[in-house]
XYZ file of C-alpha atoms in Angstrom:
748
model
C -63.125 27.212 1.088
C -62.352 28.475 -2.487
C -61.127 31.673 -0.980
C -58.741 29.853 1.587
C -57.622 28.248 -1.895
C -57.274 30.516 -3.708
C -55.201 32.534 -1.134
C -53.425 29.743 -0.552
C -52.486 30.430 -4.825
C -51.245 33.394 -4.275
C -49.569 34.421 -1.445
C -46.971 31.226 -1.647
C -48.905 29.032 1.081
C -49.522 26.310 -0.875
C -45.939 24.406 -0.047
C -46.823 25.239 4.076
C -49.879 23.919 3.696
C -48.543 20.797 2.497
C -46.026 20.542 4.591
C -48.653 21.320 7.422
C -50.978 18.250 5.624
C -48.117 15.934 5.915
C -46.829 16.307 8.885
C -50.545 16.026 10.281
C -50.502 12.445 9.197
C -47.436 11.348 10.603
C -44.720 13.054 7.579
C -41.963 15.071 7.485
C -42.380 17.257 4.981
C -42.124 20.984 4.656
C -39.715 22.373 2.028
C -40.676 26.290 4.699
C -42.635 28.933 3.761
C -40.882 30.364 0.254
C -43.193 33.532 -0.711
C -42.989 33.052 -3.796
C -45.800 32.120 -6.129
C -46.567 28.986 -7.577
C -45.203 28.481 -11.381
C -47.100 26.317 -13.658
C -45.667 22.533 -12.578
C -43.975 20.749 -15.778
C -45.613 17.676 -17.326
C -44.992 14.315 -16.083
C -42.184 12.974 -18.818
C -44.238 11.392 -22.196
C -42.397 8.444 -23.333
C -44.129 7.342 -26.333
C -44.571 4.127 -27.007
C -44.985 3.280 -23.452
C -47.835 2.708 -22.027
C -48.828 5.045 -19.418
C -48.865 4.799 -16.146
C -52.180 3.149 -14.687
C -53.895 5.502 -12.765
C -56.434 4.582 -10.443
C -59.904 6.391 -8.829
C -60.918 4.033 -5.756
C -63.656 6.067 -5.236
C -64.461 7.330 -7.975
C -67.457 9.242 -6.528
C -65.344 11.530 -4.135
C -63.985 14.985 -6.151
C -61.019 14.219 -6.749
C -57.667 15.898 -4.160
C -54.919 14.835 -4.809
C -52.310 13.740 -8.499
C -49.649 11.766 -8.514
C -46.965 11.375 -11.302
C -43.940 9.446 -11.536
C -40.954 11.370 -13.275
C -37.322 9.842 -12.583
C -38.242 7.290 -16.152
C -40.825 5.589 -17.600
C -43.636 3.353 -15.041
C -43.097 -0.162 -16.318
C -38.828 0.200 -16.213
C -37.921 2.333 -12.492
C -34.687 0.962 -11.652
C -32.814 0.915 -8.782
C -34.880 1.284 -4.584
C -36.924 4.084 -5.168
C -38.745 6.320 -7.165
C -39.263 9.847 -8.072
C -42.455 11.080 -7.807
C -45.081 14.906 -8.018
C -47.560 15.284 -5.928
C -49.392 17.975 -6.681
C -52.575 19.095 -4.546
C -56.103 19.428 -6.155
C -57.961 20.527 -4.013
C -57.842 22.246 0.260
C -59.747 20.432 2.306
C -58.804 21.445 6.410
C -60.196 18.235 7.599
C -58.916 16.231 4.974
C -55.357 13.616 5.530
C -52.967 12.872 3.339
C -50.578 9.707 3.451
C -48.566 8.460 0.641
C -47.190 5.350 0.454
C -45.217 2.779 -1.554
C -45.856 -0.473 -0.728
C -48.099 -0.299 1.894
C -44.844 1.522 3.687
C -46.405 5.249 5.302
C -43.328 7.176 2.841
C -45.119 11.180 3.171
C -42.352 12.178 5.198
C -40.346 11.712 2.447
C -42.088 14.543 0.501
C -40.190 18.068 0.104
C -41.755 21.377 -1.376
C -40.678 22.648 -4.666
C -40.946 26.599 -4.823
C -40.510 25.760 -8.594
C -43.799 25.111 -9.093
C -45.882 24.638 -6.000
C -45.900 21.023 -6.184
C -44.070 18.916 -3.946
C -41.870 15.460 -4.585
C -40.478 12.959 -2.793
C -38.107 10.101 -3.766
C -40.726 7.592 -2.932
C -38.448 4.574 -1.343
C -39.215 0.875 -0.623
C -39.775 0.027 -4.330
C -38.977 -3.810 -5.048
C -38.361 -5.436 -8.173
C -41.819 -6.565 -10.117
C -44.628 -4.625 -10.042
C -44.888 -1.937 -6.757
C -48.145 0.327 -6.271
C -47.000 4.383 -4.970
C -50.648 6.224 -3.090
C -52.019 8.681 -1.906
C -54.975 9.228 -0.409
C -56.971 13.030 0.896
C -59.875 12.531 1.851
C -61.836 10.242 0.594
C -60.252 10.315 -2.234
C -57.107 8.363 -3.919
C -54.578 7.776 -5.976
C -52.504 5.160 -7.106
C -49.506 5.027 -9.223
C -48.113 1.226 -10.363
C -44.420 0.695 -11.002
C -42.543 -2.060 -12.225
C -39.512 -2.313 -11.207
C -35.943 -3.693 -12.086
C -32.479 -4.336 -9.901
C -30.530 -0.868 -10.323
C -27.651 -2.858 -11.841
C -31.238 -4.354 -14.959
C -31.261 -4.930 -17.042
C -34.439 -4.232 -18.535
C -34.926 -4.556 -22.256
C -31.901 -5.143 -23.403
C -31.878 -8.712 -23.051
C -29.914 -10.332 -20.993
C -26.934 -9.171 -19.152
C -23.612 -10.448 -21.996
C -20.988 -12.537 -19.329
C -18.166 -12.344 -18.952
C -18.478 -7.975 -17.412
C -14.913 -6.913 -16.867
C -15.150 -4.516 -14.431
C -13.625 -0.601 -14.914
C -14.617 1.830 -12.215
C -10.760 0.688 -10.649
C -9.651 2.354 -13.029
C -11.578 5.715 -14.105
C -9.731 7.293 -15.256
C -12.724 10.870 -15.222
C -12.650 11.246 -11.118
C -9.561 13.656 -10.505
C -9.516 12.461 -6.667
C -10.888 9.786 -5.155
C -12.071 6.522 -6.341
C -15.117 4.442 -6.656
C -15.488 1.392 -4.225
C -16.258 -1.498 -4.738
C -19.956 -2.696 -3.299
C -18.284 -6.892 -4.441
C -21.974 -7.730 -5.551
C -20.314 -9.316 -9.120
C -22.338 -7.313 -10.415
C -19.333 -4.331 -11.220
C -21.169 -2.061 -8.713
C -19.915 1.099 -6.669
C -20.645 3.198 -3.455
C -21.915 6.713 -5.137
C -18.586 9.271 -5.074
C -19.275 12.976 -4.630
C -16.424 15.158 -5.875
C -16.032 19.177 -5.758
C -13.777 21.251 -8.855
C -13.418 24.536 -9.503
C -12.679 26.242 -13.357
C -9.573 28.195 -12.129
C -9.138 31.821 -13.959
C -6.202 30.128 -16.417
C -8.880 28.324 -17.682
C -8.454 24.888 -15.698
C -10.494 23.483 -12.942
C -8.696 21.902 -9.646
C -10.624 19.630 -7.061
C -11.268 22.161 -3.994
C -12.921 19.918 -0.539
C -15.763 22.596 0.479
C -16.044 20.859 4.045
C -12.209 22.327 4.500
C -13.346 25.861 3.518
C -14.910 29.432 5.254
C -14.509 31.560 1.955
C -14.063 30.007 -2.710
C -9.907 29.981 -3.599
C -9.357 33.678 -5.473
C -9.038 32.035 -8.570
C -11.918 30.442 -8.774
C -13.908 32.225 -12.447
C -17.739 33.371 -12.069
C -19.944 32.615 -14.337
C -23.747 34.616 -14.449
C -26.710 32.416 -15.088
C -30.071 33.311 -15.200
C -29.625 36.647 -14.348
C -27.194 35.369 -11.142
C -24.074 35.707 -10.762
C -22.332 31.605 -9.543
C -18.743 30.488 -8.402
C -18.303 28.014 -11.255
C -17.477 25.342 -8.804
C -18.231 21.857 -10.166
C -20.741 19.242 -8.272
C -19.496 15.940 -9.320
C -20.964 12.892 -8.830
C -19.452 10.331 -9.757
C -20.904 6.116 -9.497
C -22.052 2.487 -11.120
C -25.434 1.867 -12.562
C -27.039 -0.430 -15.341
C -23.424 -2.117 -15.159
C -21.426 0.932 -15.896
C -19.774 4.145 -13.977
C -22.051 7.223 -14.750
C -20.353 10.669 -13.918
C -23.583 13.993 -13.747
C -21.794 17.504 -13.376
C -23.640 20.391 -12.354
C -22.894 24.366 -10.980
C -23.441 24.437 -6.876
C -22.642 26.960 -4.366
C -21.941 24.157 -1.978
C -20.791 27.234 0.654
C -23.987 29.747 0.738
C -26.791 26.233 -0.263
C -28.091 22.655 0.414
C -27.085 19.829 -0.864
C -29.297 19.082 -3.838
C -32.627 18.068 -4.286
C -35.174 17.426 -6.657
C -36.966 20.339 -4.297
C -33.346 21.952 -4.326
C -32.497 22.100 -7.068
C -28.742 25.077 -7.316
C -29.480 28.658 -8.342
C -26.050 27.403 -10.746
C -28.483 25.330 -12.594
C -30.588 26.341 -15.684
C -32.297 23.279 -15.855
C -31.238 21.452 -18.287
C -29.771 18.377 -18.915
C -26.381 18.101 -21.643
C -25.842 14.302 -21.981
C -22.878 13.330 -24.140
C -22.046 10.606 -26.372
C -18.939 9.558 -27.790
C -15.701 6.688 -29.090
C -16.081 4.799 -32.184
C -17.952 1.379 -32.539
C -15.382 -1.371 -30.224
C -14.557 -4.491 -31.095
C -15.688 -5.927 -27.275
C -18.926 -5.311 -25.478
C -17.491 -7.248 -22.080
C -16.638 -4.568 -20.547
C -16.867 -1.310 -18.387
C -15.111 1.053 -19.736
C -13.471 3.353 -17.692
C -13.678 6.247 -19.829
C -16.009 9.395 -21.696
C -14.834 12.903 -22.255
C -14.572 15.320 -19.513
C -17.945 16.838 -18.299
C -16.923 20.422 -16.888
C -16.624 22.302 -19.604
C -17.461 25.191 -19.778
C -19.139 24.747 -23.145
C -21.638 24.044 -21.310
C -21.532 24.906 -17.738
C -20.508 28.027 -18.101
C -24.386 28.167 -19.312
C -25.509 26.582 -15.514
C -26.247 23.439 -18.327
C -25.506 20.278 -15.942
C -23.792 17.354 -18.003
C -24.413 13.521 -17.667
C -22.261 10.456 -19.515
C -21.672 7.103 -18.751
C -18.804 4.416 -19.853
C -21.198 2.139 -21.512
C -21.628 5.572 -23.413
C -18.714 5.415 -25.433
C -18.733 2.621 -28.171
C -15.586 2.466 -28.162
C -16.347 0.420 -24.810
C -19.900 -0.502 -25.498
C -20.932 -1.070 -29.095
C -24.847 -2.306 -28.217
C -26.806 0.535 -29.126
C -29.884 -0.568 -26.838
C -27.732 -1.554 -23.816
C -26.511 2.519 -24.483
C -30.072 3.809 -24.706
C -30.075 1.394 -21.266
C -28.098 2.989 -20.176
C -28.844 6.776 -20.787
C -32.787 5.802 -19.328
C -30.559 4.368 -16.136
C -28.851 7.727 -15.445
C -30.557 9.684 -16.556
C -33.057 8.710 -13.460
C -30.281 8.898 -11.463
C -29.466 12.290 -12.154
C -33.680 13.386 -11.547
C -33.234 11.540 -7.883
C -30.431 13.841 -7.360
C -31.224 17.527 -8.851
C -34.771 16.864 -9.964
C -36.224 16.396 -14.266
C -34.865 18.204 -16.291
C -36.622 20.358 -18.661
C -34.897 19.435 -21.715
C -32.282 16.470 -22.707
C -29.812 16.798 -25.512
C -28.306 14.465 -27.428
C -25.248 15.216 -27.335
C -21.631 13.288 -29.785
C -19.305 16.104 -28.173
C -16.199 13.894 -30.102
C -16.268 12.747 -34.352
C -16.031 9.113 -33.678
C -19.549 8.397 -32.307
C -22.460 10.568 -34.414
C -24.612 7.291 -34.780
C -25.573 7.181 -31.225
C -27.860 9.749 -29.957
C -29.848 8.984 -32.956
C -30.474 6.105 -33.039
C -31.748 6.514 -29.298
C -33.820 9.278 -30.064
C -35.766 7.282 -32.806
C -35.922 3.979 -30.331
C -36.355 5.671 -26.847
C -38.020 8.765 -27.823
C -38.067 10.842 -24.434
C -34.514 9.943 -23.579
C -33.179 13.057 -25.659
C -35.043 16.100 -26.587
C -32.905 17.378 -29.156
C -29.458 15.996 -31.007
C -26.504 17.992 -31.183
C -24.238 15.232 -33.525
C -20.246 15.255 -35.344
C -20.448 13.589 -38.399
C -22.765 11.575 -38.235
C -23.614 8.521 -39.486
C -27.177 6.748 -39.897
C -26.608 3.856 -37.921
C -23.837 1.459 -37.023
C -24.728 -1.727 -38.856
C -25.063 0.177 -42.202
C -22.889 3.459 -41.598
C -19.290 2.089 -40.677
C -19.525 -1.868 -40.662
C -21.206 -2.460 -44.059
C -19.182 -0.181 -45.896
C -15.548 -1.602 -43.975
C -16.821 -4.421 -45.036
C -16.887 -4.248 -48.154
C -13.631 -2.170 -48.426
C -12.210 -4.913 -46.895
C -12.549 -7.605 -49.805
C -11.769 -4.547 -52.363
C -8.133 -3.488 -50.228
C -7.881 -7.368 -50.639
C -8.721 -7.632 -54.034
C -6.983 -4.470 -55.025
C -3.223 -6.116 -53.478
C -3.773 -9.148 -54.799
C -3.645 -7.568 -57.966
C -1.639 -4.503 -58.477
C 0.071 -4.175 -60.708
C -3.426 -3.735 -62.711
C -4.996 -0.858 -61.308
C -3.818 2.338 -60.603
C -5.138 4.926 -58.230
C -7.638 6.778 -60.030
C -9.365 3.462 -60.599
C -9.547 2.450 -56.731
C -11.097 5.530 -55.635
C -13.464 5.407 -58.249
C -14.882 1.473 -57.323
C -13.854 2.444 -54.010
C -15.223 5.873 -53.971
C -13.577 7.701 -51.548
C -11.981 10.710 -51.413
C -7.646 9.437 -50.373
C -6.720 6.510 -51.636
C -5.669 6.333 -47.448
C -9.138 5.441 -47.559
C -9.321 1.825 -49.133
C -5.828 0.326 -46.609
C -7.645 2.731 -43.878
C -11.043 1.299 -44.022
C -9.284 -1.947 -44.631
C -7.328 -1.710 -41.205
C -10.656 -0.199 -39.397
C -12.510 -3.536 -40.329
C -10.446 -5.549 -37.809
C -13.508 -5.145 -35.688
C -15.290 -7.272 -37.074
C -12.490 -9.588 -36.786
C -12.569 -12.687 -32.965
C -9.621 -13.683 -33.891
C -7.986 -10.399 -33.369
C -6.252 -10.679 -30.295
C -6.177 -7.381 -29.116
C -9.923 -7.004 -29.518
C -9.934 -8.402 -26.278
C -10.556 -6.681 -22.681
C -6.720 -8.784 -21.065
C -8.620 -9.832 -18.520
C -11.658 -12.160 -21.123
C -9.077 -15.450 -21.223
C -11.797 -17.713 -22.757
C -11.132 -16.466 -25.809
C -12.784 -18.344 -28.870
C -10.908 -20.796 -31.582
C -12.250 -22.255 -34.800
C -10.300 -25.160 -33.460
C -9.661 -25.133 -29.823
C -13.084 -22.563 -28.768
C -15.601 -22.610 -30.441
C -17.342 -22.050 -27.517
C -15.367 -19.263 -26.840
C -15.715 -15.485 -25.979
C -16.629 -14.109 -29.625
C -15.435 -10.394 -29.976
C -17.234 -8.493 -32.428
C -19.883 -5.939 -32.874
C -22.388 -9.201 -33.604
C -21.839 -10.632 -31.093
C -21.878 -7.497 -28.535
C -25.603 -7.196 -29.834
C -26.163 -11.115 -29.478
C -29.802 -9.884 -27.310
C -30.461 -7.599 -30.458
C -29.446 -10.069 -33.123
C -29.798 -13.342 -32.584
C -27.604 -16.396 -32.354
C -27.289 -19.728 -34.819
C -26.160 -23.232 -33.298
C -23.032 -22.822 -31.916
C -23.954 -19.648 -30.210
C -22.490 -17.483 -32.168
C -24.214 -14.042 -32.823
C -25.854 -13.669 -36.360
C -24.830 -10.823 -39.270
C -26.755 -8.954 -41.148
C -23.756 -8.513 -44.129
C -24.442 -9.433 -47.225
C -22.333 -8.974 -50.844
C -25.184 -11.366 -52.965
C -24.743 -9.543 -55.911
C -23.584 -6.641 -55.416
C -21.808 -5.749 -58.674
C -18.671 -3.379 -57.448
C -17.802 -1.453 -60.161
C -21.098 -0.766 -61.806
C -20.961 3.415 -62.072
C -16.862 3.566 -62.542
C -17.236 1.305 -65.458
C -20.519 2.517 -66.772
C -18.109 6.092 -66.489
C -15.342 4.850 -68.313
C -13.571 5.199 -65.116
C -12.244 1.380 -65.435
C -12.843 -1.532 -68.338
C -14.775 -4.573 -68.452
C -12.830 -7.231 -67.963
C -11.733 -4.956 -64.937
C -14.873 -4.394 -64.192
C -15.167 -8.588 -64.257
C -12.399 -9.988 -62.702
C -13.163 -7.854 -59.969
C -16.605 -9.290 -59.593
C -15.364 -12.872 -59.752
C -12.889 -12.591 -57.857
C -13.686 -10.681 -54.867
C -15.533 -12.901 -52.309
C -17.345 -12.606 -49.673
C -15.512 -13.205 -45.139
C -17.525 -15.969 -43.792
C -17.947 -16.338 -39.505
C -14.884 -15.850 -38.713
C -14.158 -12.769 -40.663
C -11.387 -14.557 -43.065
C -11.776 -14.591 -46.759
C -13.622 -17.319 -48.755
C -14.719 -17.475 -52.808
C -17.776 -17.410 -52.109
C -19.896 -14.294 -51.603
C -20.900 -13.736 -47.574
C -24.835 -14.721 -47.546
C -26.348 -11.840 -44.465
C -29.062 -14.422 -42.022
C -32.631 -13.390 -42.969
C -33.510 -13.302 -38.517
C -31.330 -10.669 -38.193
C -31.522 -8.169 -41.208
C -34.878 -8.697 -40.370
C -35.511 -6.754 -36.527
C -32.463 -5.147 -37.961
C -35.042 -3.200 -39.591
C -38.368 -4.517 -36.797
C -35.903 -2.860 -34.265
C -33.948 -0.085 -35.331
C -30.872 -0.741 -35.801
C -31.228 0.177 -39.180
C -31.913 3.298 -38.839
C -35.313 4.079 -40.280
C -35.689 7.422 -39.487
C -39.667 7.906 -38.446
C -39.821 6.836 -35.234
C -39.152 9.191 -31.682
C -36.129 11.184 -34.710
C -39.661 12.220 -36.492
C -40.104 14.631 -33.714
C -36.025 15.570 -32.564
C -34.768 18.259 -33.601
C -30.692 17.468 -35.023
C -28.104 19.523 -35.633
C -25.345 18.508 -37.419
C -21.699 19.721 -37.234
C -20.443 18.425 -40.622
C -16.700 18.502 -40.121
C -15.138 17.438 -44.204
C -11.978 14.909 -43.730
C -12.803 12.932 -46.962
C -9.740 14.084 -48.672
C -7.677 12.391 -45.344
C -8.292 8.708 -44.385
C -11.105 9.421 -42.190
C -14.594 7.014 -41.328
C -17.198 9.985 -41.091
C -17.788 10.986 -44.919
C -20.295 13.669 -45.652
C -22.295 11.171 -47.309
C -23.239 9.555 -44.278
C -25.307 13.037 -43.788
C -27.506 12.938 -46.415
C -27.668 9.143 -46.363
C -29.442 10.436 -42.953
C -31.864 12.392 -45.067
C -33.019 10.786 -47.298
C -34.449 8.196 -43.581
C -35.997 10.917 -43.315
C -37.223 12.010 -46.086
C -38.912 8.492 -46.725
C -40.352 7.879 -42.943
C -41.369 11.806 -42.800
C -41.528 12.757 -45.850
C -39.012 15.639 -45.708
C -36.076 16.418 -43.538
C -36.774 20.066 -41.979
C -36.039 18.622 -38.155
C -32.081 18.681 -39.520
C -30.477 21.333 -39.850
C -26.199 20.732 -41.863
C -23.496 23.594 -40.518
C -20.147 21.901 -42.299
C -16.959 23.137 -42.144
C -13.111 22.799 -42.579
C -12.996 21.347 -38.829
C -15.739 20.925 -35.895
C -18.706 24.195 -35.589
C -18.240 25.703 -31.761
C -20.191 23.629 -29.313
C -21.983 26.962 -27.424
C -22.771 27.702 -30.957
C -24.861 24.673 -32.192
C -26.285 24.366 -28.033
C -27.597 27.760 -28.648
C -29.060 27.232 -31.540
C -30.254 23.285 -29.566
C -31.774 25.976 -26.819
C -33.619 28.796 -28.656
C -35.202 25.405 -30.884
C -36.290 23.205 -27.611
C -37.681 26.433 -25.392
C -39.955 27.172 -28.605
C -41.624 23.537 -29.063
C -41.748 23.669 -25.740
C -43.396 27.039 -25.650
C -45.916 26.485 -28.578
C -49.618 24.837 -27.165
C -51.376 25.383 -30.449
C -54.075 22.516 -30.416
C -54.166 19.290 -33.180
C -49.730 20.160 -33.873
C -48.285 16.947 -32.956
C -44.519 17.007 -31.843
C -43.469 16.772 -35.108
C -45.249 19.482 -36.646
C -44.054 22.124 -33.392
C -40.740 21.192 -34.266
C -40.516 21.180 -37.971
C -43.028 24.575 -37.256
C -40.304 26.199 -34.638
C -36.644 26.121 -36.043
C -35.338 28.835 -35.112
C -35.109 31.349 -38.492
C -31.840 32.078 -38.650
C -31.293 28.563 -37.801
C -30.662 27.405 -41.875
C -28.109 24.577 -43.667
C -24.672 26.618 -44.052
C -21.205 26.091 -44.894
C -17.668 28.218 -43.641
C -15.238 27.927 -46.594
C -12.407 29.793 -43.789
C -14.627 33.059 -42.584
C -17.067 33.234 -45.412
C -20.664 31.641 -44.470
C -23.135 30.804 -47.485
C -26.009 29.606 -46.260
C -27.985 27.252 -48.160
C -29.359 23.882 -48.788
C -26.397 21.362 -47.834
C -26.866 18.017 -50.796
C -24.680 15.380 -51.336
C -23.717 16.255 -55.043
C -24.600 19.375 -57.387
C -23.223 22.422 -58.441
C -22.775 24.736 -54.761
C -20.986 26.589 -53.265
C -20.054 23.796 -50.288
C -19.918 21.555 -52.734
C -17.722 22.872 -54.637
C -15.773 23.953 -51.673
C -15.915 20.375 -49.600
C -17.314 17.303 -52.494
C -18.727 14.424 -51.042
C -17.766 10.698 -52.228
C -19.356 7.739 -51.645
C -19.202 4.089 -50.216
C -18.564 1.499 -52.343
C -22.295 0.003 -52.328
C -23.509 3.138 -53.855
C -20.958 2.666 -56.166
C -21.863 -0.568 -57.290
C -25.910 0.705 -57.626
C -27.151 1.569 -54.383
C -28.975 3.745 -52.786
C -28.241 7.356 -51.576
C -30.124 6.045 -47.997
C -27.902 2.810 -48.204
C -30.340 1.400 -45.934
C -30.551 -1.478 -48.315
C -28.375 -4.457 -46.283
C -29.698 -7.774 -48.407
C -30.725 -7.296 -51.996
C -33.122 -7.763 -54.266
C -31.790 -9.958 -57.721
C -33.041 -9.869 -60.882
C -31.931 -11.523 -64.161
C -27.968 -9.415 -65.055
C -30.160 -7.282 -68.158
C -27.698 -5.517 -71.213
C -29.815 -1.990 -70.742
C -27.586 -1.653 -67.141
C -23.988 -0.713 -68.333
C -22.855 1.821 -71.050
C -20.400 -0.352 -72.484
C -20.469 -3.393 -74.893
C -19.788 -7.326 -73.727
C -17.881 -9.164 -76.186
C -19.996 -12.595 -76.132
C -17.570 -13.571 -73.578
C -17.152 -11.639 -71.519
C -21.824 -11.377 -71.341
C -20.766 -15.389 -70.260
C -18.323 -14.903 -67.843
C -20.383 -11.846 -65.972
C -23.361 -14.537 -66.464
C -21.631 -16.793 -64.481
C -20.098 -14.015 -61.438
C -23.750 -13.995 -60.934
C -26.003 -17.040 -62.210
C -28.648 -16.072 -58.940
C -28.942 -12.487 -60.421
C -27.745 -9.336 -59.571
C -29.068 -6.398 -57.156
C -32.592 -4.374 -58.052
C -31.900 -1.777 -56.346
C -35.434 -0.283 -57.345
C -37.120 -2.405 -54.689
C -36.749 -2.722 -51.785
C -34.201 -4.978 -49.253
C -34.718 -8.839 -48.826
C -36.353 -8.129 -45.144
C -36.256 -4.666 -45.070
C -39.911 -3.829 -43.723
C -40.775 -0.397 -41.233
C -39.881 -0.040 -37.361
C -41.828 -2.841 -35.733
C -42.608 0.723 -32.930
C -39.861 2.461 -29.788
C -38.880 1.539 -27.024
C -39.084 -1.944 -28.535
C -37.046 -4.471 -25.802
C -35.465 -8.145 -25.440
C -35.848 -8.672 -21.974
C -36.878 -9.046 -19.378
C -39.298 -6.483 -19.833
C -42.445 -7.954 -21.508
C -43.879 -4.472 -22.467
C -42.859 -4.363 -26.818
C -41.122 -7.467 -26.722
C -39.349 -8.019 -29.742
C -37.055 -10.813 -29.849
C -36.364 -12.529 -26.318
C -32.508 -14.458 -26.776
C -33.043 -16.786 -24.181
C -36.284 -18.064 -25.585
C -35.476 -18.474 -29.601
């Protein structure tokens, strides 16, 4: 028996063996006689923070003969009616019969030989919502996978569906031909559409129907992948899952290769996946969206990468990063069922508008992204964007009301910005938090909030879009983490002599706050403590010590501090401070900075070298986080380019250096007020006013004004923020899955 088994391993006959074994028990199987020695099988994906799939052996005294592994998703978070399962034959028994069932139904015929691994893959059917069992029996031995499934439309862990929800597939702009036909299920679902495009020699994309071709066009481009020349012909799959529109793009020689499947991969695919994200934080989350960046991109496709994205990973349509993470899970599952599991997945923020989303997904839902390439880092949307815009609105309102008393240099000193355009510009960008602006609502949402006539209507704010996370008040409106109690705006400017004591006092006496409708109020804004606490526990306020600790991050920092732009350089170092606080280092974060965006192929090649080395590291006792830091390529270092000249040196927010001379960093208003570089204190603890905190003297009258302005005290930035606490874990749920459930808005 052992001699026969070894012979099979060396001749490649294992494919034939299992095909015959499956056929003997009534299955189709097959895959043919592939004379390729089986390669080591990839391990089933790990999702740190989730329980492993339950595997039982009903006959414990029997020798194991077969092994099952779920590939397409976490075992307790399957979406839809199928699941990609890998079957590994551990011991050949000529007398044994192999049978695989799903909930009692024979699914043996669905498995096909995977020539790359010598194992067998099957998109197992008969998966239904709730508990499921996939059982493989071979001889006297049996093993079981226990799966929990949810509808293809979701939700799984992002909480109840937001309603109303406006479908966008009808106007989806990235099809290039054809339309997604509605399934009329009330969940914005459409039929899957497959299109083909080739890259022409002029550098454009041309639609083509392989079914009508006998040969390829003369102007088709070709690329070399894995040492083989292949046509630059892209199979573009468009469809819906989790109420989002998704696409996958992969090179496929349609005239010479079979339809792709997990066991029949196109030769043009290098086995690796790029998942693109984009967009800035939009106001309203009641929409599917209809656009994202094009996937037919030579930056990665010419190297053999497959690419995927979805409309709910465009933050302009969806500013809820929990829902964005759930959409990544759903789209990757769909991709795996179509093409097989990728070697790794890189989360790629491919525009300047979404540097936060892939970081938050990597930290809070580890296993979805193996590496991150991001452009214009913000640690998270709440602190990196919304809190800054909130402060800018208050300061801009004050400056407009006191225009004659404040010079441009004084306004910059108070805000920390390096260009005056950012004062009004950031204030305007704060409009996304204003539920009274009609422009924030999709046209189809007619039941809009009105503070007088329709208080129960839909509110268009980023907080309401993520109401499942933040929670709601008695009226059903989202709680907010926004707070400026005790914040001494302009403190640094005062101590450096840029503004006078009277200006400092007048500013803090009059700056006030913004009410729940984002309208000015005399009192400071009080954040909702429950929302603040959940922000820390759930990672909405990025911790950095979850999955991000074991994730390589390459940042393409385009210096824009001298223009009116949200994506200030200092946010990169807020991220680094959080990594340092959580992990004791930031060795997994590399910053490449210049005036302009670093080319994607360069950073993708560096990430490939990094992840390939991590995957090859079999050092005993090393955690993945340790492997990531140990295997960073020696030539991948912090650097900046001034013109064509490259300088390799540690990138820092401030201090004397070549890069900081060329690209000086600004600050946020909260940092000027004394807040930490990490910018992870949303609501500060208070202390009595103390003369030692000021570098300039106060008269008795001025001191009395200061005490009257801050009767409860001022921010004590030496202490953790109110409600600030460690991340409660990864793969946290807001329902319906009960695994790692943090908060259920239906049962507050």
